[in-house]
Tab-separated table of N, CA, C and O in Angstrom:
chain	number	residue	atom	x	y	z
A	1233	MET	N	-39.880	79.619	67.276
A	1233	MET	CA	-40.339	78.398	66.407
A	1233	MET	C	-40.547	77.209	67.165
A	1233	MET	O	-41.594	76.467	67.043
A	1234	ALA	N	-39.896	77.117	68.387
A	1234	ALA	CA	-40.410	76.195	69.373
A	1234	ALA	C	-41.588	76.161	69.887
A	1234	ALA	O	-42.381	75.193	70.123
A	1235	ARG	N	-42.145	77.549	70.116
A	1235	ARG	CA	-43.195	77.642	70.662
A	1235	ARG	C	-44.564	77.239	69.761
A	1235	ARG	O	-45.451	76.662	69.922
A	1236	PHE	N	-44.248	77.414	68.176
A	1236	PHE	CA	-44.988	77.212	67.284
A	1236	PHE	C	-45.286	75.768	67.256
A	1236	PHE	O	-46.339	74.961	67.311
A	1237	PHE	N	-44.091	74.954	67.265
A	1237	PHE	CA	-44.215	73.424	67.333
A	1237	PHE	C	-44.760	72.938	68.757
A	1237	PHE	O	-45.752	71.964	68.743
A	1238	ARG	N	-44.626	73.832	69.917
A	1238	ARG	CA	-45.228	73.226	70.995
A	1238	ARG	C	-46.838	73.202	70.920
A	1238	ARG	O	-47.574	72.417	71.360
A	1239	ASN	N	-47.265	74.269	70.200
A	1239	ASN	CA	-48.687	74.674	70.415
A	1239	ASN	C	-49.475	73.471	69.294
A	1239	ASN	O	-50.410	73.281	69.655
A	1240	ILE	N	-48.592	73.095	68.252
A	1240	ILE	CA	-49.338	72.305	67.410
A	1240	ILE	C	-49.426	71.015	67.931
A	1240	ILE	O	-50.665	70.221	67.745
A	1241	PHE	N	-48.327	70.487	68.726
A	1241	PHE	CA	-48.363	69.069	69.243
A	1241	PHE	C	-48.985	69.234	70.531
A	1241	PHE	O	-48.758	68.140	71.246
A	1242	SER	N	-49.443	69.978	71.167
A	1242	SER	CA	-49.685	70.191	72.703
A	1242	SER	C	-51.115	69.389	72.587
A	1242	SER	O	-51.622	68.925	71.760
A	1243	ALA	N	-51.420	69.011	73.863
A	1243	ALA	CA	-52.534	68.058	74.197
A	1243	ALA	C	-53.862	68.443	73.775
A	1243	ALA	O	-55.021	68.017	73.466
A	1244	LYS	N	-53.912	70.051	73.591
A	1244	LYS	CA	-54.940	70.599	73.395
A	1244	LYS	C	-55.638	70.481	71.903
A	1244	LYS	O	-56.889	70.644	71.704
A	1245	GLN	N	-54.491	70.381	70.989
A	1245	GLN	CA	-54.679	70.238	69.555
A	1245	GLN	C	-55.473	68.797	69.375
A	1245	GLN	O	-55.240	67.846	70.097
A	1246	SER	N	-56.320	68.764	68.114
A	1246	SER	CA	-57.033	67.747	68.085
A	1246	SER	C	-55.891	66.443	67.405
A	1246	SER	O	-54.984	66.773	66.997
A	1247	VAL	N	-56.114	65.204	67.729
A	1247	VAL	CA	-55.432	63.954	67.293
A	1247	VAL	C	-55.562	64.145	65.712
A	1247	VAL	O	-54.392	63.914	65.057
A	1248	ALA	N	-56.429	64.507	65.088
A	1248	ALA	CA	-56.680	64.568	63.538
A	1248	ALA	C	-55.629	65.231	62.901
A	1248	ALA	O	-54.923	65.135	61.890
A	1249	LEU	N	-55.439	66.552	63.793
A	1249	LEU	CA	-54.471	67.651	63.074
A	1249	LEU	C	-53.188	67.178	63.075
A	1249	LEU	O	-52.265	67.142	62.233
A	1250	ARG	N	-52.747	66.546	64.210
A	1250	ARG	CA	-51.324	65.742	64.260
A	1250	ARG	C	-51.156	64.756	63.529
A	1250	ARG	O	-50.042	64.670	62.752
A	1251	ILE	N	-51.944	64.042	63.273
A	1251	ILE	CA	-51.962	62.799	62.263
A	1251	ILE	C	-51.929	63.473	60.790
A	1251	ILE	O	-50.946	62.993	60.052
A	1252	LEU	N	-52.707	64.347	60.566
A	1252	LEU	CA	-52.538	64.889	59.165
A	1252	LEU	C	-51.275	65.645	59.011
A	1252	LEU	O	-50.702	65.530	57.862
A	1253	LEU	N	-50.835	66.413	59.723
A	1253	LEU	CA	-49.674	67.130	59.705
A	1253	LEU	C	-48.184	66.234	59.579
A	1253	LEU	O	-47.388	66.129	58.620
A	1254	THR	N	-48.410	65.265	60.410
A	1254	THR	CA	-47.359	63.878	60.371
A	1254	THR	C	-47.247	63.232	59.008
A	1254	THR	O	-46.337	62.992	58.482
A	1255	SER	N	-48.632	63.027	58.494
A	1255	SER	CA	-48.576	61.891	57.182
A	1255	SER	C	-48.069	63.114	56.254
A	1255	SER	O	-47.613	62.474	55.195
A	1256	TYR	N	-48.525	64.282	56.143
A	1256	TYR	CA	-48.144	65.287	55.031
A	1256	TYR	C	-46.804	65.316	55.055
A	1256	TYR	O	-45.960	65.195	53.937
A	1257	LEU	N	-45.770	65.619	56.206
A	1257	LEU	CA	-44.592	65.512	56.335
A	1257	LEU	C	-43.641	64.248	55.785
A	1257	LEU	O	-42.860	64.228	55.118
A	1258	PHE	N	-44.646	63.101	56.265
A	1258	PHE	CA	-43.774	61.922	55.751
A	1258	PHE	C	-43.886	61.644	54.116
A	1258	PHE	O	-43.218	61.199	53.651
A	1259	LEU	N	-45.212	62.085	53.634
A	1259	LEU	CA	-45.249	61.910	52.239
A	1259	LEU	C	-44.333	63.055	51.380
A	1259	LEU	O	-43.691	62.778	50.343
A	1260	LEU	N	-44.194	64.086	51.982
A	1260	LEU	CA	-43.399	65.111	51.379
A	1260	LEU	C	-41.749	64.674	51.079
A	1260	LEU	O	-41.417	65.049	50.221
A	1261	PHE	N	-41.400	64.130	52.325
A	1261	PHE	CA	-39.918	63.876	52.163
A	1261	PHE	C	-39.800	62.371	51.985
A	1261	PHE	O	-38.606	61.969	51.497
A	1262	SER	N	-40.994	61.447	51.553
A	1262	SER	CA	-40.351	60.096	51.113
A	1262	SER	C	-40.765	59.835	49.555
A	1262	SER	O	-40.312	59.029	49.105
A	1263	CYS	N	-41.719	60.648	48.872
A	1263	CYS	CA	-41.778	60.556	47.706
A	1263	CYS	C	-41.016	61.111	46.579
A	1263	CYS	O	-40.764	62.365	46.853
A	1264	GLN	N	-40.362	60.237	45.960
A	1264	GLN	CA	-39.645	60.628	44.711
A	1264	GLN	C	-39.867	59.969	43.544
A	1264	GLN	O	-39.358	58.960	43.530
A	1265	GLU	N	-40.488	60.477	42.762
A	1265	GLU	CA	-40.905	59.698	41.505
A	1265	GLU	C	-39.790	59.513	40.556
A	1265	GLU	O	-38.946	60.063	40.459
A	1266	GLY	N	-39.867	58.100	40.150
A	1266	GLY	CA	-39.101	57.745	39.233
A	1266	GLY	C	-37.575	57.212	39.999
A	1266	GLY	O	-36.630	56.794	39.127
A	1267	ARG	N	-37.544	57.083	41.240
A	1267	ARG	CA	-36.252	56.806	41.868
A	1267	ARG	C	-35.879	55.598	41.494
A	1267	ARG	O	-34.561	55.519	41.077
A	1268	GLU	N	-36.504	54.551	41.241
A	1268	GLU	CA	-35.906	53.058	40.838
A	1268	GLU	C	-35.385	53.199	39.351
A	1268	GLU	O	-34.644	52.302	38.865
A	1269	ALA	N	-35.951	54.009	38.683
A	1269	ALA	CA	-35.738	54.018	37.177
A	1269	ALA	C	-34.411	54.581	37.110
A	1269	ALA	O	-33.803	54.454	35.815
A	1270	GLY	N	-33.942	55.591	37.793
A	1270	GLY	CA	-32.573	56.305	37.604
A	1270	GLY	C	-32.351	57.160	36.423
A	1270	GLY	O	-33.472	57.925	36.244
A	1271	ASP	N	-31.417	56.948	35.586
A	1271	ASP	CA	-31.350	57.652	34.446
A	1271	ASP	C	-32.153	57.343	33.467
A	1271	ASP	O	-32.289	58.347	32.221
A	1272	LEU	N	-32.942	56.380	33.571
A	1272	LEU	CA	-33.735	55.865	32.615
A	1272	LEU	C	-35.157	56.563	32.607
A	1272	LEU	O	-36.041	56.581	31.570
A	1273	TRP	N	-35.407	57.073	33.641
A	1273	TRP	CA	-36.654	57.909	33.986
A	1273	TRP	C	-37.214	58.960	32.946
A	1273	TRP	O	-36.045	59.593	32.508
A	1274	GLY	N	-38.471	58.789	32.660
A	1274	GLY	CA	-39.034	59.726	31.647
A	1274	GLY	C	-39.193	59.182	30.544
A	1274	GLY	O	-39.684	57.689	30.349
A	1275	GLN	N	-39.993	59.790	29.383
A	1275	GLN	CA	-40.586	59.426	28.143
A	1275	GLN	C	-39.359	59.547	26.927
A	1275	GLN	O	-38.812	60.637	26.828
A	1276	TRP	N	-39.109	58.426	26.507
A	1276	TRP	CA	-38.130	58.520	25.295
A	1276	TRP	C	-38.804	58.254	23.774
A	1276	TRP	O	-39.831	57.484	23.807
A	1277	ARG	N	-38.552	59.139	22.931
A	1277	ARG	CA	-39.237	58.956	21.762
A	1277	ARG	C	-38.030	58.449	20.647
A	1277	ARG	O	-36.805	58.772	20.688
A	1278	MET	N	-38.468	57.325	20.024
A	1278	MET	CA	-37.701	56.738	18.974
A	1278	MET	C	-37.014	57.879	17.690
A	1278	MET	O	-37.770	58.269	17.258
A	1279	VAL	N	-35.678	57.728	17.547
A	1279	VAL	CA	-35.404	58.560	16.641
A	1279	VAL	C	-35.812	58.278	15.213
A	1279	VAL	O	-35.982	56.876	14.938
A	1280	ASP	N	-36.156	59.162	14.553
A	1280	ASP	CA	-36.963	58.861	13.043
A	1280	ASP	C	-38.287	58.300	13.184
A	1280	ASP	O	-38.803	57.596	11.950
A	1281	SER	N	-38.933	58.709	14.321
A	1281	SER	CA	-40.427	58.270	14.329
A	1281	SER	C	-41.083	58.969	15.158
A	1281	SER	O	-40.620	59.746	16.160
A	1282	ASP	N	-42.462	59.433	14.603
A	1282	ASP	CA	-43.209	60.416	15.434
A	1282	ASP	C	-44.338	59.593	16.045
A	1282	ASP	O	-45.312	60.134	16.872
A	1283	THR	N	-44.083	58.284	16.045
A	1283	THR	CA	-45.134	57.457	16.823
A	1283	THR	C	-44.894	56.458	17.949
A	1283	THR	O	-45.563	55.900	18.617
A	1284	LYS	N	-43.488	56.200	18.020
A	1284	LYS	CA	-43.111	55.039	18.841
A	1284	LYS	C	-42.291	55.803	20.034
A	1284	LYS	O	-41.280	56.599	19.765
A	1285	TYR	N	-42.648	55.380	21.327
A	1285	TYR	CA	-42.301	55.919	22.574
A	1285	TYR	C	-42.026	54.515	23.249
A	1285	TYR	O	-42.775	53.694	23.282
A	1286	ILE	N	-41.202	54.964	24.283
A	1286	ILE	CA	-41.079	54.091	25.685
A	1286	ILE	C	-40.663	54.941	26.682
A	1286	ILE	O	-40.092	55.797	26.844
A	1287	SER	N	-41.330	54.857	28.041
A	1287	SER	CA	-41.391	55.329	29.186
A	1287	SER	C	-40.836	54.396	30.318
A	1287	SER	O	-41.465	53.356	30.416
A	1288	PHE	N	-40.109	55.043	31.146
A	1288	PHE	CA	-39.748	54.570	32.548
A	1288	PHE	C	-39.986	55.227	33.547
A	1288	PHE	O	-39.792	56.537	33.725
A	1289	SER	N	-40.572	54.663	34.716
A	1289	SER	CA	-40.954	55.101	35.506
A	1289	SER	C	-41.023	54.462	36.976
A	1289	SER	O	-41.821	53.201	36.748
A	1290	GLY	N	-40.358	54.506	38.064
A	1290	GLY	CA	-40.463	53.454	39.113
A	1290	GLY	C	-39.532	52.126	38.556
A	1290	GLY	O	-38.752	52.180	38.028
A	1291	SER	N	-40.532	51.194	38.454
A	1291	SER	CA	-40.075	49.990	37.801
A	1291	SER	C	-40.890	49.486	36.637
A	1291	SER	O	-40.836	48.453	36.380
A	1292	ILE	N	-41.675	50.345	36.087
A	1292	ILE	CA	-42.894	49.934	35.335
A	1292	ILE	C	-42.179	50.935	33.973
A	1292	ILE	O	-41.655	51.818	34.026
A	1293	THR	N	-42.284	50.100	32.627
A	1293	THR	CA	-42.194	50.519	31.498
A	1293	THR	C	-43.579	50.506	30.764
A	1293	THR	O	-44.398	49.592	30.947
A	1294	TRP	N	-43.644	51.414	29.788
A	1294	TRP	CA	-44.950	51.818	29.161
A	1294	TRP	C	-44.055	51.839	27.535
A	1294	TRP	O	-43.599	52.814	27.295
A	1295	ILE	N	-44.587	50.942	26.757
A	1295	ILE	CA	-44.138	50.961	25.471
A	1295	ILE	C	-45.528	51.208	24.487
A	1295	ILE	O	-46.321	50.599	24.640
A	1296	LYS	N	-45.239	52.244	23.613
A	1296	LYS	CA	-46.642	52.580	23.031
A	1296	LYS	C	-46.228	53.132	21.369
A	1296	LYS	O	-45.464	53.576	21.420
A	1297	ASN	N	-47.169	52.777	20.577
A	1297	ASN	CA	-47.055	53.122	19.341
A	1297	ASN	C	-48.564	53.937	19.088
A	1297	ASN	O	-49.688	53.443	19.419
A	1298	LEU	N	-48.528	55.377	18.773
A	1298	LEU	CA	-49.694	55.950	18.866
A	1298	LEU	C	-51.036	55.531	18.019
A	1298	LEU	O	-51.984	55.760	18.452
A	1299	TYR	N	-50.385	54.827	17.022
A	1299	TYR	CA	-51.463	54.228	16.131
A	1299	TYR	C	-52.149	53.116	16.260
A	1299	TYR	O	-52.855	52.501	15.669
A	1300	GLU	N	-51.357	52.371	17.136
A	1300	GLU	CA	-51.643	50.898	17.415
A	1300	GLU	C	-52.254	50.777	18.885
A	1300	GLU	O	-53.251	50.972	19.242
A	1301	THR	N	-51.249	50.308	19.707
A	1301	THR	CA	-51.785	49.833	21.101
A	1301	THR	C	-50.365	50.310	21.924
A	1301	THR	O	-49.719	50.885	21.611
A	1302	GLU	N	-50.788	49.997	23.367
A	1302	GLU	CA	-49.729	50.204	24.451
A	1302	GLU	C	-49.803	48.933	25.139
A	1302	GLU	O	-50.539	48.060	25.331
A	1303	VAL	N	-48.465	48.607	25.433
A	1303	VAL	CA	-48.097	47.516	26.463
A	1303	VAL	C	-47.270	48.277	27.627
A	1303	VAL	O	-46.424	48.911	27.331
A	1304	TYR	N	-47.623	47.374	28.871
A	1304	TYR	CA	-46.726	47.754	30.159
A	1304	TYR	C	-46.064	46.563	30.317
A	1304	TYR	O	-46.313	45.426	29.846
A	1305	GLY	N	-44.929	46.984	31.190
A	1305	GLY	CA	-44.199	45.802	31.681
A	1305	GLY	C	-43.252	46.252	32.945
A	1305	GLY	O	-43.305	47.524	33.190
A	1306	ASN	N	-42.711	45.365	33.385
A	1306	ASN	CA	-41.768	45.595	34.460
A	1306	ASN	C	-40.440	45.446	34.081
A	1306	ASN	O	-40.084	44.744	33.168
A	1307	PHE	N	-39.402	46.450	34.327
A	1307	PHE	CA	-38.136	46.550	34.123
A	1307	PHE	C	-37.194	46.562	34.927
A	1307	PHE	O	-37.540	46.939	36.220
A	1308	GLN	N	-35.847	46.018	34.736
A	1308	GLN	CA	-34.722	46.307	35.802
A	1308	GLN	C	-33.461	46.508	34.834
A	1308	GLN	O	-33.251	46.200	33.964
A	1309	HIS	N	-32.701	47.637	35.443
A	1309	HIS	CA	-31.695	48.143	35.056
A	1309	HIS	C	-30.406	47.741	35.688
A	1309	HIS	O	-30.253	48.187	36.889
A	1310	ARG	N	-29.760	46.803	35.186
A	1310	ARG	CA	-28.628	46.132	35.930
A	1310	ARG	C	-27.235	46.398	35.087
A	1310	ARG	O	-27.135	45.787	34.048
A	1311	GLY	N	-26.451	47.364	35.427
A	1311	GLY	CA	-25.014	47.680	34.596
A	1311	GLY	C	-25.456	48.230	33.239
A	1311	GLY	O	-26.321	49.083	33.229
A	1312	ASP	N	-24.878	47.388	32.165
A	1312	ASP	CA	-25.155	47.875	30.980
A	1312	ASP	C	-26.227	47.193	30.113
A	1312	ASP	O	-26.532	47.162	29.141
A	1313	SER	N	-27.319	46.392	31.178
A	1313	SER	CA	-28.261	45.740	30.740
A	1313	SER	C	-29.560	45.921	31.091
A	1313	SER	O	-29.837	46.569	32.177
A	1314	LEU	N	-30.641	45.730	30.160
A	1314	LEU	CA	-32.030	46.250	30.616
A	1314	LEU	C	-32.769	45.018	30.159
A	1314	LEU	O	-32.915	44.432	29.433
A	1315	PHE	N	-33.591	44.568	31.537
A	1315	PHE	CA	-34.221	43.335	31.289
A	1315	PHE	C	-35.797	43.906	31.363
A	1315	PHE	O	-36.353	44.639	32.288
A	1316	ILE	N	-36.882	43.376	30.705
A	1316	ILE	CA	-38.248	43.816	30.518
A	1316	ILE	C	-39.101	42.779	30.545
A	1316	ILE	O	-38.864	41.987	29.566
A	1317	GLN	N	-39.892	42.812	31.169
A	1317	GLN	CA	-41.021	41.708	31.191
A	1317	GLN	C	-42.425	42.307	31.107
A	1317	GLN	O	-42.911	43.049	31.790
A	1318	CYS	N	-42.718	42.058	29.648
A	1318	CYS	CA	-44.079	42.825	29.392
A	1318	CYS	C	-45.356	41.980	29.722
A	1318	CYS	O	-45.339	40.842	30.086
A	1319	PHE	N	-46.370	42.711	29.881
A	1319	PHE	CA	-47.691	42.055	30.124
A	1319	PHE	C	-48.819	42.656	29.163
A	1319	PHE	O	-48.588	43.897	29.054
A	1320	SER	N	-49.531	41.949	28.799
A	1320	SER	CA	-50.636	42.406	28.172
A	1320	SER	C	-51.983	42.833	28.927
A	1320	SER	O	-52.373	42.055	29.610
A	1321	LYS	N	-52.376	43.968	28.844
A	1321	LYS	CA	-53.594	44.386	29.407
A	1321	LYS	C	-55.035	43.495	29.045
A	1321	LYS	O	-55.944	43.163	29.634
A	1322	LYS	N	-55.200	43.382	27.722
A	1322	LYS	CA	-56.306	42.753	27.089
A	1322	LYS	C	-55.881	41.307	26.445
A	1322	LYS	O	-56.955	40.828	26.136
A	1323	GLY	N	-54.735	40.935	26.398
A	1323	GLY	CA	-54.505	39.626	25.953
A	1323	GLY	C	-54.396	39.483	24.415
A	1323	GLY	O	-55.053	38.585	24.055
A	1324	GLN	N	-54.484	40.769	23.640
A	1324	GLN	CA	-54.608	40.631	22.211
A	1324	GLN	C	-53.325	40.364	21.361
A	1324	GLN	O	-52.285	40.898	22.016
A	1325	PRO	N	-53.572	39.680	20.279
A	1325	PRO	CA	-52.265	39.496	19.504
A	1325	PRO	C	-51.518	40.772	19.138
A	1325	PRO	O	-50.568	40.779	18.888
A	1326	THR	N	-52.374	41.879	19.007
A	1326	THR	CA	-51.648	43.082	18.741
A	1326	THR	C	-50.796	43.759	19.604
A	1326	THR	O	-49.724	44.382	19.317
A	1327	ASP	N	-50.576	43.154	20.817
A	1327	ASP	CA	-49.683	43.564	21.826
A	1327	ASP	C	-48.316	43.004	21.511
A	1327	ASP	O	-47.449	43.480	21.625
A	1328	THR	N	-48.456	41.610	20.958
A	1328	THR	CA	-47.366	40.996	20.852
A	1328	THR	C	-46.775	41.544	19.335
A	1328	THR	O	-45.447	41.760	19.314
A	1329	VAL	N	-47.625	41.695	18.648
A	1329	VAL	CA	-46.971	42.494	17.310
A	1329	VAL	C	-46.510	43.780	17.679
A	1329	VAL	O	-45.495	44.233	16.920
A	1330	LEU	N	-46.964	44.780	18.486
A	1330	LEU	CA	-46.503	46.082	18.987
A	1330	LEU	C	-44.996	45.554	19.173
A	1330	LEU	O	-44.116	46.330	18.865
A	1331	ILE	N	-44.915	44.954	20.208
A	1331	ILE	CA	-43.299	44.426	20.937
A	1331	ILE	C	-42.383	43.926	19.930
A	1331	ILE	O	-41.258	44.371	19.363
A	1332	GLU	N	-42.699	42.668	19.292
A	1332	GLU	CA	-41.987	41.781	18.341
A	1332	GLU	C	-41.781	42.519	16.927
A	1332	GLU	O	-40.791	42.353	16.579
A	1333	LYS	N	-42.958	43.137	16.123
A	1333	LYS	CA	-42.655	43.592	15.157
A	1333	LYS	C	-42.554	45.170	14.881
A	1333	LYS	O	-41.637	45.416	14.158
A	1334	THR	N	-42.955	45.745	15.578
A	1334	THR	CA	-43.150	47.391	15.496
A	1334	THR	C	-42.081	47.879	16.179
A	1334	THR	O	-41.151	48.643	15.515
A	1335	PHE	N	-41.613	47.232	17.262
A	1335	PHE	CA	-40.281	47.666	17.878
A	1335	PHE	C	-39.121	46.848	17.757
A	1335	PHE	O	-38.144	47.158	17.609
A	1336	GLY	N	-39.310	45.694	17.552
A	1336	GLY	CA	-38.373	44.633	17.060
A	1336	GLY	C	-37.670	44.052	18.373
A	1336	GLY	O	-36.694	43.322	18.337
A	1337	PHE	N	-38.272	44.253	19.366
A	1337	PHE	CA	-37.832	43.479	20.832
A	1337	PHE	C	-38.383	42.167	21.031
A	1337	PHE	O	-39.656	42.017	20.938
A	1338	ARG	N	-37.514	41.238	21.119
A	1338	ARG	CA	-38.097	40.023	21.361
A	1338	ARG	C	-37.287	39.124	22.325
A	1338	ARG	O	-36.245	39.515	22.527
A	1339	PRO	N	-37.984	38.262	22.747
A	1339	PRO	CA	-39.254	37.690	22.829
A	1339	PRO	C	-40.076	38.487	24.012
A	1339	PRO	O	-39.719	39.272	24.681
A	1340	PHE	N	-41.450	38.577	23.639
A	1340	PHE	CA	-42.436	39.532	24.423
A	1340	PHE	C	-42.286	39.442	25.989
A	1340	PHE	O	-42.266	40.334	26.530
A	1341	ASN	N	-42.172	38.410	26.509
A	1341	ASN	CA	-42.066	37.973	27.886
A	1341	ASN	C	-40.818	38.040	28.452
A	1341	ASN	O	-40.729	38.101	29.696
A	1342	ASN	N	-39.840	38.288	27.779
A	1342	ASN	CA	-38.575	38.094	28.391
A	1342	ASN	C	-37.388	38.977	27.454
A	1342	ASN	O	-36.627	38.538	27.014
A	1343	ILE	N	-37.844	40.201	27.563
A	1343	ILE	CA	-36.529	41.190	26.689
A	1343	ILE	C	-35.358	41.442	27.391
A	1343	ILE	O	-35.495	41.994	28.366
A	1344	ARG	N	-34.615	41.104	26.632
A	1344	ARG	CA	-32.965	41.328	27.257
A	1344	ARG	C	-32.250	42.142	26.252
A	1344	ARG	O	-32.121	41.591	25.074
A	1345	LEU	N	-31.927	43.610	26.617
A	1345	LEU	CA	-31.458	44.523	25.711
A	1345	LEU	C	-29.876	45.027	26.402
A	1345	LEU	O	-29.808	45.179	27.678
A	1346	LYS	N	-28.950	45.236	25.428
A	1346	LYS	CA	-27.748	46.085	26.055
A	1346	LYS	C	-27.883	47.562	26.018
A	1346	LYS	O	-28.461	48.074	24.801
A	1347	ILE	N	-27.580	48.316	27.054
A	1347	ILE	CA	-27.397	49.973	26.984
A	1347	ILE	C	-26.291	50.112	26.425
A	1347	ILE	O	-25.200	50.125	27.251
A	1348	ASP	N	-26.241	50.719	25.127
A	1348	ASP	CA	-25.010	51.111	24.583
A	1348	ASP	C	-24.619	52.442	25.163
A	1348	ASP	O	-23.373	52.722	25.024
A	1349	LYS	N	-25.642	53.464	25.199
A	1349	LYS	CA	-25.633	54.748	25.600
A	1349	LYS	C	-26.702	55.304	26.423
A	1349	LYS	O	-27.884	55.172	26.011
A	1350	LEU	N	-26.342	55.847	27.700
A	1350	LEU	CA	-27.637	56.594	28.253
A	1350	LEU	C	-26.994	57.888	28.960
A	1350	LEU	O	-25.987	57.799	29.717
A	1351	ASP	N	-27.303	59.017	28.613
A	1351	ASP	CA	-27.208	60.044	29.231
A	1351	ASP	C	-28.249	60.829	29.102
A	1351	ASP	O	-29.601	60.261	28.994
A	1352	ASP	N	-28.348	62.193	29.591
A	1352	ASP	CA	-29.469	62.970	29.904
A	1352	ASP	C	-30.579	63.150	28.669
A	1352	ASP	O	-31.921	63.356	28.891
A	1353	ASP	N	-30.172	62.935	27.202
A	1353	ASP	CA	-30.603	63.096	26.229
A	1353	ASP	C	-30.859	61.965	25.324
A	1353	ASP	O	-31.753	62.074	24.619
A	1354	ASN	N	-29.964	60.912	25.499
A	1354	ASN	CA	-29.747	60.027	24.325
A	1354	ASN	C	-29.936	58.524	25.180
A	1354	ASN	O	-29.211	58.245	26.274
A	1355	LEU	N	-30.595	57.641	24.643
A	1355	LEU	CA	-30.701	56.318	24.914
A	1355	LEU	C	-30.430	55.406	23.671
A	1355	LEU	O	-31.283	55.436	22.775
A	1356	VAL	N	-29.553	54.663	23.601
A	1356	VAL	CA	-29.295	53.566	22.848
A	1356	VAL	C	-29.239	52.171	23.011
A	1356	VAL	O	-28.141	51.943	24.073
A	1357	LEU	N	-30.241	51.117	22.555
A	1357	LEU	CA	-30.405	50.031	23.117
A	1357	LEU	C	-29.843	49.037	21.824
A	1357	LEU	O	-29.991	49.419	20.762
A	1358	SER	N	-29.309	47.913	22.377
A	1358	SER	CA	-28.842	46.860	21.037
A	1358	SER	C	-29.154	45.595	21.632
A	1358	SER	O	-29.119	45.253	22.730
A	1359	LYS	N	-29.388	44.619	20.529
A	1359	LYS	CA	-29.477	43.146	20.763
A	1359	LYS	C	-28.868	42.408	19.462
A	1359	LYS	O	-29.640	42.867	18.415
A	1360	ASP	N	-28.224	41.746	19.486
A	1360	ASP	CA	-27.648	41.038	18.380
A	1360	ASP	C	-27.141	42.088	17.350
A	1360	ASP	O	-26.334	42.884	17.629
A	1361	ASN	N	-27.583	41.968	16.318
A	1361	ASN	CA	-27.407	43.246	15.145
A	1361	ASN	C	-28.234	44.403	15.105
A	1361	ASN	O	-28.246	44.973	14.251
A	1362	GLN	N	-29.136	44.472	16.059
A	1362	GLN	CA	-30.134	45.591	16.037
A	1362	GLN	C	-29.863	46.746	16.837
A	1362	GLN	O	-29.207	46.416	17.952
A	1363	ARG	N	-30.118	47.833	16.335
A	1363	ARG	CA	-29.926	48.837	17.386
A	1363	ARG	C	-31.300	49.939	17.490
A	1363	ARG	O	-32.000	50.124	16.317
A	1364	TRP	N	-31.572	50.366	18.470
A	1364	TRP	CA	-32.562	51.325	18.749
A	1364	TRP	C	-32.265	52.556	19.263
A	1364	TRP	O	-31.702	52.397	20.489
A	1365	SER	N	-32.504	53.574	18.733
A	1365	SER	CA	-31.935	55.130	19.388
A	1365	SER	C	-33.083	55.629	19.727
A	1365	SER	O	-34.261	55.835	19.054
A	1366	PHE	N	-33.125	56.450	20.984
A	1366	PHE	CA	-34.439	57.321	21.410
A	1366	PHE	C	-33.791	58.626	21.984
A	1366	PHE	O	-32.619	58.497	22.442
A	1367	TYR	N	-34.323	59.574	22.104
A	1367	TYR	CA	-34.047	60.774	22.749
A	1367	TYR	C	-34.994	60.934	23.706
A	1367	TYR	O	-36.267	60.757	23.474
A	1368	LYS	N	-34.883	61.846	24.642
A	1368	LYS	CA	-35.770	62.403	25.874
A	1368	LYS	C	-36.688	63.158	25.081
A	1368	LYS	O	-36.386	64.037	24.513
A	1369	TYR	N	-37.946	62.853	25.527
A	1369	TYR	CA	-38.999	63.520	24.954
A	1369	TYR	C	-39.685	64.503	25.970
A	1369	TYR	O	-39.912	64.196	27.116
C-alpha cells in the first residue's frame, strides 16, 4: 500500500493528477448534504393534502403548492423553534398568498413557528392556535 501512494505522489507524476486526487478526497470527506438541516432535512408533505410540501436542505427551505407557485427561504432551527425568512424569486403577490393564505404562515418575511413534534416520519408545527402536520415524503 505504501508503494502505491509513493508512486502516485512521486515527483515523476504530474501535478494535475495530484491536485485532482487531493480535490476528490477533500470533496468525498467534506460533503454531507443537509448537515445544517439536521432532523428537518428532506421533503415533508402536509397531512390531508396532495399538493402542499415543505423541504429543508442545508439552511434553505422550499415551500411549494403544486398548482400555484413556490417560495424559497432561509431557516434556522433552534431548540423547539423554527425561524423562516422567505424571499420571492419574481416578487409577485402570489408568493405572499402561498405563504400567508395557502399555508397560513405569517408574516411572509419573518415566520416563527414552534416545533411540537419532530421525528423520522412526522413534523408538527404550531403558532398561536394553528397546527400544521407533515409527514416525510
